[in-house]
Short mmCIF file of C-alpha atoms in Angstrom, two decimals:
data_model
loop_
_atom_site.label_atom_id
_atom_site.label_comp_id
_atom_site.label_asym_id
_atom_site.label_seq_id
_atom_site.Cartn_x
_atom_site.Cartn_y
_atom_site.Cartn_z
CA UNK A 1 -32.88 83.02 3.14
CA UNK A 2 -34.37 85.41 0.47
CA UNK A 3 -33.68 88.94 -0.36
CA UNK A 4 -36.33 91.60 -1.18
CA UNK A 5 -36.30 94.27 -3.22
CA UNK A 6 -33.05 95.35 -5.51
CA UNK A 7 -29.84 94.70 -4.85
CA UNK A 8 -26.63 95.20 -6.44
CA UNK A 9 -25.21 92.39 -8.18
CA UNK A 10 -21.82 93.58 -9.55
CA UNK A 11 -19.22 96.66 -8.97
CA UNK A 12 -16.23 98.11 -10.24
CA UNK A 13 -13.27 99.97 -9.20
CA UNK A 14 -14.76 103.08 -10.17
CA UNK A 15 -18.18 102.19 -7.71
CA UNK A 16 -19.07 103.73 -4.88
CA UNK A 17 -19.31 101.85 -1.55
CA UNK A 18 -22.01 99.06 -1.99
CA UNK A 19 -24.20 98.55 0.96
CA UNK A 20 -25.33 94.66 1.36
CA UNK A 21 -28.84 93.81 1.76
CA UNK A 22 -30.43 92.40 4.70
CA UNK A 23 -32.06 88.81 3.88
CA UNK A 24 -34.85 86.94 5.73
CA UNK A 25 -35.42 83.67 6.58
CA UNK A 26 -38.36 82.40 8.32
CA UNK A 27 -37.64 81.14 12.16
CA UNK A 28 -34.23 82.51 12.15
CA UNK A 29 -32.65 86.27 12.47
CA UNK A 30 -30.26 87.24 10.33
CA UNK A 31 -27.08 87.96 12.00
CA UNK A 32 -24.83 89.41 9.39
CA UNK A 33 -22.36 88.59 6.30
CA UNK A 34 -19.09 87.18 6.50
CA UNK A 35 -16.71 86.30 3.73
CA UNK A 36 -15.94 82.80 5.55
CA UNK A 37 -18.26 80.11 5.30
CA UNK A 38 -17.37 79.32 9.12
CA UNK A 39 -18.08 82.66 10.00
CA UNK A 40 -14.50 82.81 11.47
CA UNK A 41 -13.90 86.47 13.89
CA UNK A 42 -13.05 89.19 11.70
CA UNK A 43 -14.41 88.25 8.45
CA UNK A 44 -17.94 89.92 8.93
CA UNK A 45 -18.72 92.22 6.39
CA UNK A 46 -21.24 94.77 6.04
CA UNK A 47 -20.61 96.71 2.84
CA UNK A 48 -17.96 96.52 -0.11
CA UNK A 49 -16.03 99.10 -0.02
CA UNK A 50 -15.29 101.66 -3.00
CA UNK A 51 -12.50 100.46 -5.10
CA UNK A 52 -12.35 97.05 -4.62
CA UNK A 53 -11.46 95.04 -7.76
CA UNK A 54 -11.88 91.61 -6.81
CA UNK A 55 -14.93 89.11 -6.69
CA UNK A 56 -16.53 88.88 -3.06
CA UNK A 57 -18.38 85.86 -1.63
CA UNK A 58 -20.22 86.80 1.14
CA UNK A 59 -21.97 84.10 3.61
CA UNK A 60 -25.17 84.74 5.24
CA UNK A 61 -25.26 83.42 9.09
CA UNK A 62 -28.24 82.89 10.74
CA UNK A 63 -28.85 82.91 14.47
CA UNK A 64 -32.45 80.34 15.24
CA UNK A 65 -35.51 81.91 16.99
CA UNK A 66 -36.67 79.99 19.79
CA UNK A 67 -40.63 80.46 20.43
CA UNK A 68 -42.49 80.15 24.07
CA UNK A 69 -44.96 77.65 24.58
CA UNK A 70 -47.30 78.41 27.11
CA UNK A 71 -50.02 76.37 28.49
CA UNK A 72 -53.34 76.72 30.27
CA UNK A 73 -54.22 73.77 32.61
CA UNK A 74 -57.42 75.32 33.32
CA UNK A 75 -57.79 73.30 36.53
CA UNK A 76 -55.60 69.89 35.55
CA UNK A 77 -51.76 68.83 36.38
CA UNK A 78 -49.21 67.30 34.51
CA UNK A 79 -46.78 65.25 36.50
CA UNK A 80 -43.70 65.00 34.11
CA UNK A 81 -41.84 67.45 32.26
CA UNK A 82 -42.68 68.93 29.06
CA UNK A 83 -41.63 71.68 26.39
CA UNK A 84 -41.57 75.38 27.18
CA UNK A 85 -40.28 76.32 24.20
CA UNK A 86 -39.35 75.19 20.27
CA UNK A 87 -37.92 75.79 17.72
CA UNK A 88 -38.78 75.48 13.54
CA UNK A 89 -36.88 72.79 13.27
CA UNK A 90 -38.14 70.90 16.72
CA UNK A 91 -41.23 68.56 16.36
CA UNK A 92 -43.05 68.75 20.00
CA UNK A 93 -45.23 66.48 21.59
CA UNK A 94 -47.99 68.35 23.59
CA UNK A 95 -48.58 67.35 27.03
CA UNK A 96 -51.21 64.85 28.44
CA UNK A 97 -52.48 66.69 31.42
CA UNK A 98 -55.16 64.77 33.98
CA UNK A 99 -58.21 66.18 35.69
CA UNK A 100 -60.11 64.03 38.13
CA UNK A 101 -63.79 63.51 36.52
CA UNK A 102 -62.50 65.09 33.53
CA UNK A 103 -61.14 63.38 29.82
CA UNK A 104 -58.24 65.33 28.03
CA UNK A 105 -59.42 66.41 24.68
CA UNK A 106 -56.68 67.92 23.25
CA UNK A 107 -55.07 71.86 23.42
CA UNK A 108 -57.01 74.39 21.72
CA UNK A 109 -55.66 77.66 20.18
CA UNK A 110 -57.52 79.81 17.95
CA UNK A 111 -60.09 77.34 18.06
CA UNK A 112 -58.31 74.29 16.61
CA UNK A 113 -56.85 71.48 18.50
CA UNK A 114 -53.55 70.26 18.91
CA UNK A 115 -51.67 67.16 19.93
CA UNK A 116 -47.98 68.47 18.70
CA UNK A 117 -46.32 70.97 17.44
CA UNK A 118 -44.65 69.80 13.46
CA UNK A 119 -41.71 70.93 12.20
CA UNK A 120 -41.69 74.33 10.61
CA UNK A 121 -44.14 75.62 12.94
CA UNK A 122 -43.23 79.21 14.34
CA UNK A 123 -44.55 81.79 16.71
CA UNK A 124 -44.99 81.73 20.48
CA UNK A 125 -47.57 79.37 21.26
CA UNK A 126 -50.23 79.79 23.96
CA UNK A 127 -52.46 76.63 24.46
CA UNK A 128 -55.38 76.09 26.64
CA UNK A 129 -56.78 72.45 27.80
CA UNK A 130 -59.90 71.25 26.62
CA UNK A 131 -61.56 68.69 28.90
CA UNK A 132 -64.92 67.05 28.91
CA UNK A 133 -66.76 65.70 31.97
CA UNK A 134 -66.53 62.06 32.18
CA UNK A 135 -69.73 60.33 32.00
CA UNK A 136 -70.45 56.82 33.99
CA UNK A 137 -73.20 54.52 32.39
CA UNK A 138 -75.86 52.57 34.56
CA UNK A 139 -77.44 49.66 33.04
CA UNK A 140 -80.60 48.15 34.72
CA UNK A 141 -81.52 44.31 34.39
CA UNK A 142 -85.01 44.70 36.34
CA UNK A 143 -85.50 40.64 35.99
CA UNK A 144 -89.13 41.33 34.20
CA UNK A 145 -90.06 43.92 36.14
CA UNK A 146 -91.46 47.47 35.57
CA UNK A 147 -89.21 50.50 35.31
CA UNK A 148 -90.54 53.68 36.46
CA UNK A 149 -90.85 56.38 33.48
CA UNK A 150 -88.18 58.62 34.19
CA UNK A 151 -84.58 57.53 35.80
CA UNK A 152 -80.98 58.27 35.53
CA UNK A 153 -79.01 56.28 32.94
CA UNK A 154 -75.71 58.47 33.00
CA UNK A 155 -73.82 59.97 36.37
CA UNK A 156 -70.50 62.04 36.59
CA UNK A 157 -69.78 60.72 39.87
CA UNK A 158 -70.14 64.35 40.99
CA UNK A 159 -73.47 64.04 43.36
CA UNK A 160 -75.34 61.41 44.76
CA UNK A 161 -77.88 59.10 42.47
CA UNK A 162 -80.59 57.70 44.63
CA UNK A 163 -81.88 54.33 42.18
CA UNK A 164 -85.48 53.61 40.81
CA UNK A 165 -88.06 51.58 42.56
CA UNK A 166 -89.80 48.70 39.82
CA UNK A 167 -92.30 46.95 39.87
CA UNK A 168 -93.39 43.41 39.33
CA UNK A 169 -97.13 41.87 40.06
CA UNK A 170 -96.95 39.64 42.96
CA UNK A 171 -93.78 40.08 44.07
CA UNK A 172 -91.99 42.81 46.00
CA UNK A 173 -88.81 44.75 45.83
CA UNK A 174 -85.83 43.59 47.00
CA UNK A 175 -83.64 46.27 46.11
CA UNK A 176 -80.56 46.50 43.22
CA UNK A 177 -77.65 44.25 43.51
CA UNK A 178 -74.10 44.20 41.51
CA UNK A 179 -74.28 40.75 40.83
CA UNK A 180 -76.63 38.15 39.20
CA UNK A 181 -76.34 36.39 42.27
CA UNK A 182 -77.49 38.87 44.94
CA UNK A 183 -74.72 38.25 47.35
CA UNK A 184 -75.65 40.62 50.56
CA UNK A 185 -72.66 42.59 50.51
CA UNK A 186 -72.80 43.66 46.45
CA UNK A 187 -76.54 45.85 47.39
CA UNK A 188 -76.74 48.92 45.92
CA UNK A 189 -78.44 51.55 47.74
CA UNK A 190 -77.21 54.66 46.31
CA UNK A 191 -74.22 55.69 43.73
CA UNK A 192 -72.13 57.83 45.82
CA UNK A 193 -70.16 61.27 45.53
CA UNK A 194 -66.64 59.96 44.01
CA UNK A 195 -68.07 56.64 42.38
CA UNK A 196 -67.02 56.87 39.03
CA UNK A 197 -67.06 53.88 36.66
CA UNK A 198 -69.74 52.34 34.77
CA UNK A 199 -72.58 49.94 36.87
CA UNK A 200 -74.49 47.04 35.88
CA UNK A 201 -77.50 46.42 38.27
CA UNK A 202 -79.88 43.22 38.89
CA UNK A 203 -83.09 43.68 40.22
CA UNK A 204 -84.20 41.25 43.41
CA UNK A 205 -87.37 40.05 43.97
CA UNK A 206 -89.01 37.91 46.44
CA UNK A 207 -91.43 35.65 45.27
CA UNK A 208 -94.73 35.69 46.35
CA UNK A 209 -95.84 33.36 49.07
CA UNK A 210 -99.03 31.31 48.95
CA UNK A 211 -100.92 31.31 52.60
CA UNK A 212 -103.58 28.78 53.33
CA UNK A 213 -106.52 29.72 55.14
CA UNK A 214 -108.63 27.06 56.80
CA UNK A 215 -112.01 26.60 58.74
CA UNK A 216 -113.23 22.99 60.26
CA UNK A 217 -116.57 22.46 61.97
CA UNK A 218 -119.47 20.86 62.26
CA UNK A 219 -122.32 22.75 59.77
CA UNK A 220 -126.36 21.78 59.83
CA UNK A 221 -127.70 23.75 57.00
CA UNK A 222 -129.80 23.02 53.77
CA UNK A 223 -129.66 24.76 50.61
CA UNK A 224 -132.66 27.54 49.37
CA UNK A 225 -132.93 29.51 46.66
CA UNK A 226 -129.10 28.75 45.57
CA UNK A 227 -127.79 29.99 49.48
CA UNK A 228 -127.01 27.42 51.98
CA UNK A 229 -128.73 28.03 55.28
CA UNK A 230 -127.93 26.29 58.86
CA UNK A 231 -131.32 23.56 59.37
CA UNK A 232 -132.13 24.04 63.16
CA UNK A 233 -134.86 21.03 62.79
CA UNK A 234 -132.54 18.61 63.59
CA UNK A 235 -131.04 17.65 60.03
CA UNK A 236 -127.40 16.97 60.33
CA UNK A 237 -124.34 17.05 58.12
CA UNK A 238 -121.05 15.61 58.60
CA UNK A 239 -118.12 17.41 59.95
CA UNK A 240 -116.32 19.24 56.77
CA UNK A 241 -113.20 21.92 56.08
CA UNK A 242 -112.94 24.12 53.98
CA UNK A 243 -109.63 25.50 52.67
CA UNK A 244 -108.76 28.65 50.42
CA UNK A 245 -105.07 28.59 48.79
CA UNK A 246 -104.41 32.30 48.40
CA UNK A 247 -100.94 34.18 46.96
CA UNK A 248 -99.85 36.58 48.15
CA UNK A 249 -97.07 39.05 48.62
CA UNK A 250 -94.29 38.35 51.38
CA UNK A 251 -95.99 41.16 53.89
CA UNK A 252 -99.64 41.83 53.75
CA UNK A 253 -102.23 42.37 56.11
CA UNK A 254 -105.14 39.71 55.14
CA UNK A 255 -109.08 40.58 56.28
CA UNK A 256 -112.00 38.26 55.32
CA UNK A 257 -115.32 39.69 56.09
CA UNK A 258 -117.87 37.38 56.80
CA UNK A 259 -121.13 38.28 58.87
CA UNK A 260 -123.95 35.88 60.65
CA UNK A 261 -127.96 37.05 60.72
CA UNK A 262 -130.64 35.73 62.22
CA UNK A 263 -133.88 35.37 60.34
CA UNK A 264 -136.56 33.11 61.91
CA UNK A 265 -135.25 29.89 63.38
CA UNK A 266 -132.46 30.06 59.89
CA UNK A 267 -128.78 31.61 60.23
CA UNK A 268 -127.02 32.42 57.41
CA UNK A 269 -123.22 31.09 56.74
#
């Protein structure tokens, strides 16, 4: 401990009763001087009295402060025990506390954080939980096709995430899968309320289909002018199909327009 101020060093016979000063120490009250190092019962000593005339040793005895810790979960739990209080000569290891959706950052007081509390630390100690919403990642493999402009990358797991639609020319959308293999039961629909991890999605597309489109018959025509007109004189051709290869998607509705006129004793095909 230290003293403050003046205090009397020596005495003599002839001096008056000399009062002893009162010493501090930081994390510990001072609880009084004794004339035993052991502080044995009946050796505490609060003043020398007027004509002594002998040396005194006095002892200084100290009594520890223990400090409150106090904490502020602010909406998480901790599930073991932990420190209430300390003392200046206890090192403490804050708490871990857990909050579903939520990381730990650390305990804040007067704006700085904590993790423990270090030896020689004093004071009652009041300690609120930081925490910071966890965020989930979504990564898209769209196998070539087109992502929309805007869509969500990043979910808490707190509401719903309905998925983008791409695109891809000539094929269609067969929604987002879990796997690079597209088993049935790994589709993704939605992310759902409580899902919380990050998500790697493959995009599924069917390929397009080609469709052949045929017409057979027997055709009398001649060509005039670069257009190909049925010949009603009697001039015959042989029997001949013709077939159009076309791709297209998996579901499409297909119309070919095609008309037949009559000018004079000519129809055009």
């Amino acid at each position: 401990g230290t003293i403050n101020g003046e205090y009397e060093r020596y005495f003599t016979v002839d001096s008056s009763d000399i009062s002893l000063p009162t010493p501090t120490r930081t994390g510990y009250n001072f609880s009084g001087w004794y004339t035993t190092s052991t502080f044995d019962e009946g050796t505490e000593i609060s003043f020398i009295p007027a004509g002594s005339s002998e040396d005194v040793y006095v002892y200084a005895k100290w009594d520890i402060i223990i400090y409150n810790i106090n904490y502020e979960f602010n909406g998480g739990t901790i599930s073991e025990s932990y420190a209430t209080t300390y003392t200046i000569e206890d090192s403490i290891t804050l708490p871990a506390p857990t909050k579903d959706g939520y990381d730990f950052i650390g305990w804040y007081e007067n704006a700085t954080i904590f993790a423990e509390i270090l030896v020689g630390s004093t004071g009652d100690r009041q300690f609120t939980a930081a925490w910071a919403e966890q965020v989930y990642s979504i990564t898209y493999n769209s196998n070539d096709g087109i992502m929309p402009e805007s869509y969500v990358t990043n979910f808490s797991g707190e509401v719903e995430v309905i998925l983008p639609t791409p695109t891809k020319d000539g094929y269609s959308f067969d929604g987002w899968y879990a796997s690079e293999t597209f088993e049935s039961y790994q589709k993704v629909e939605t992310i759902p309320v409580g899902f919380k991890q990050d998500l790697t999605l493959y995009a599924k597309w069917n390929p397009p289909i080609p469709w052949t489109v045929s017409s057979t018959g027997t055709y009398y025509f001649e060509q005039s002018d670069n257009t190909w007109i049925s010949n009603n004189q009697g001039q015959r051709s042989t029997s001949a199909t013709t077939t159009w290869t076309i791709t297209l998607p998996e579901s499409v509705n297909v119309s070919i327009p095609w008309s037949v006129s009559s000018e004079s004793r000519y129809d055009k095909l």
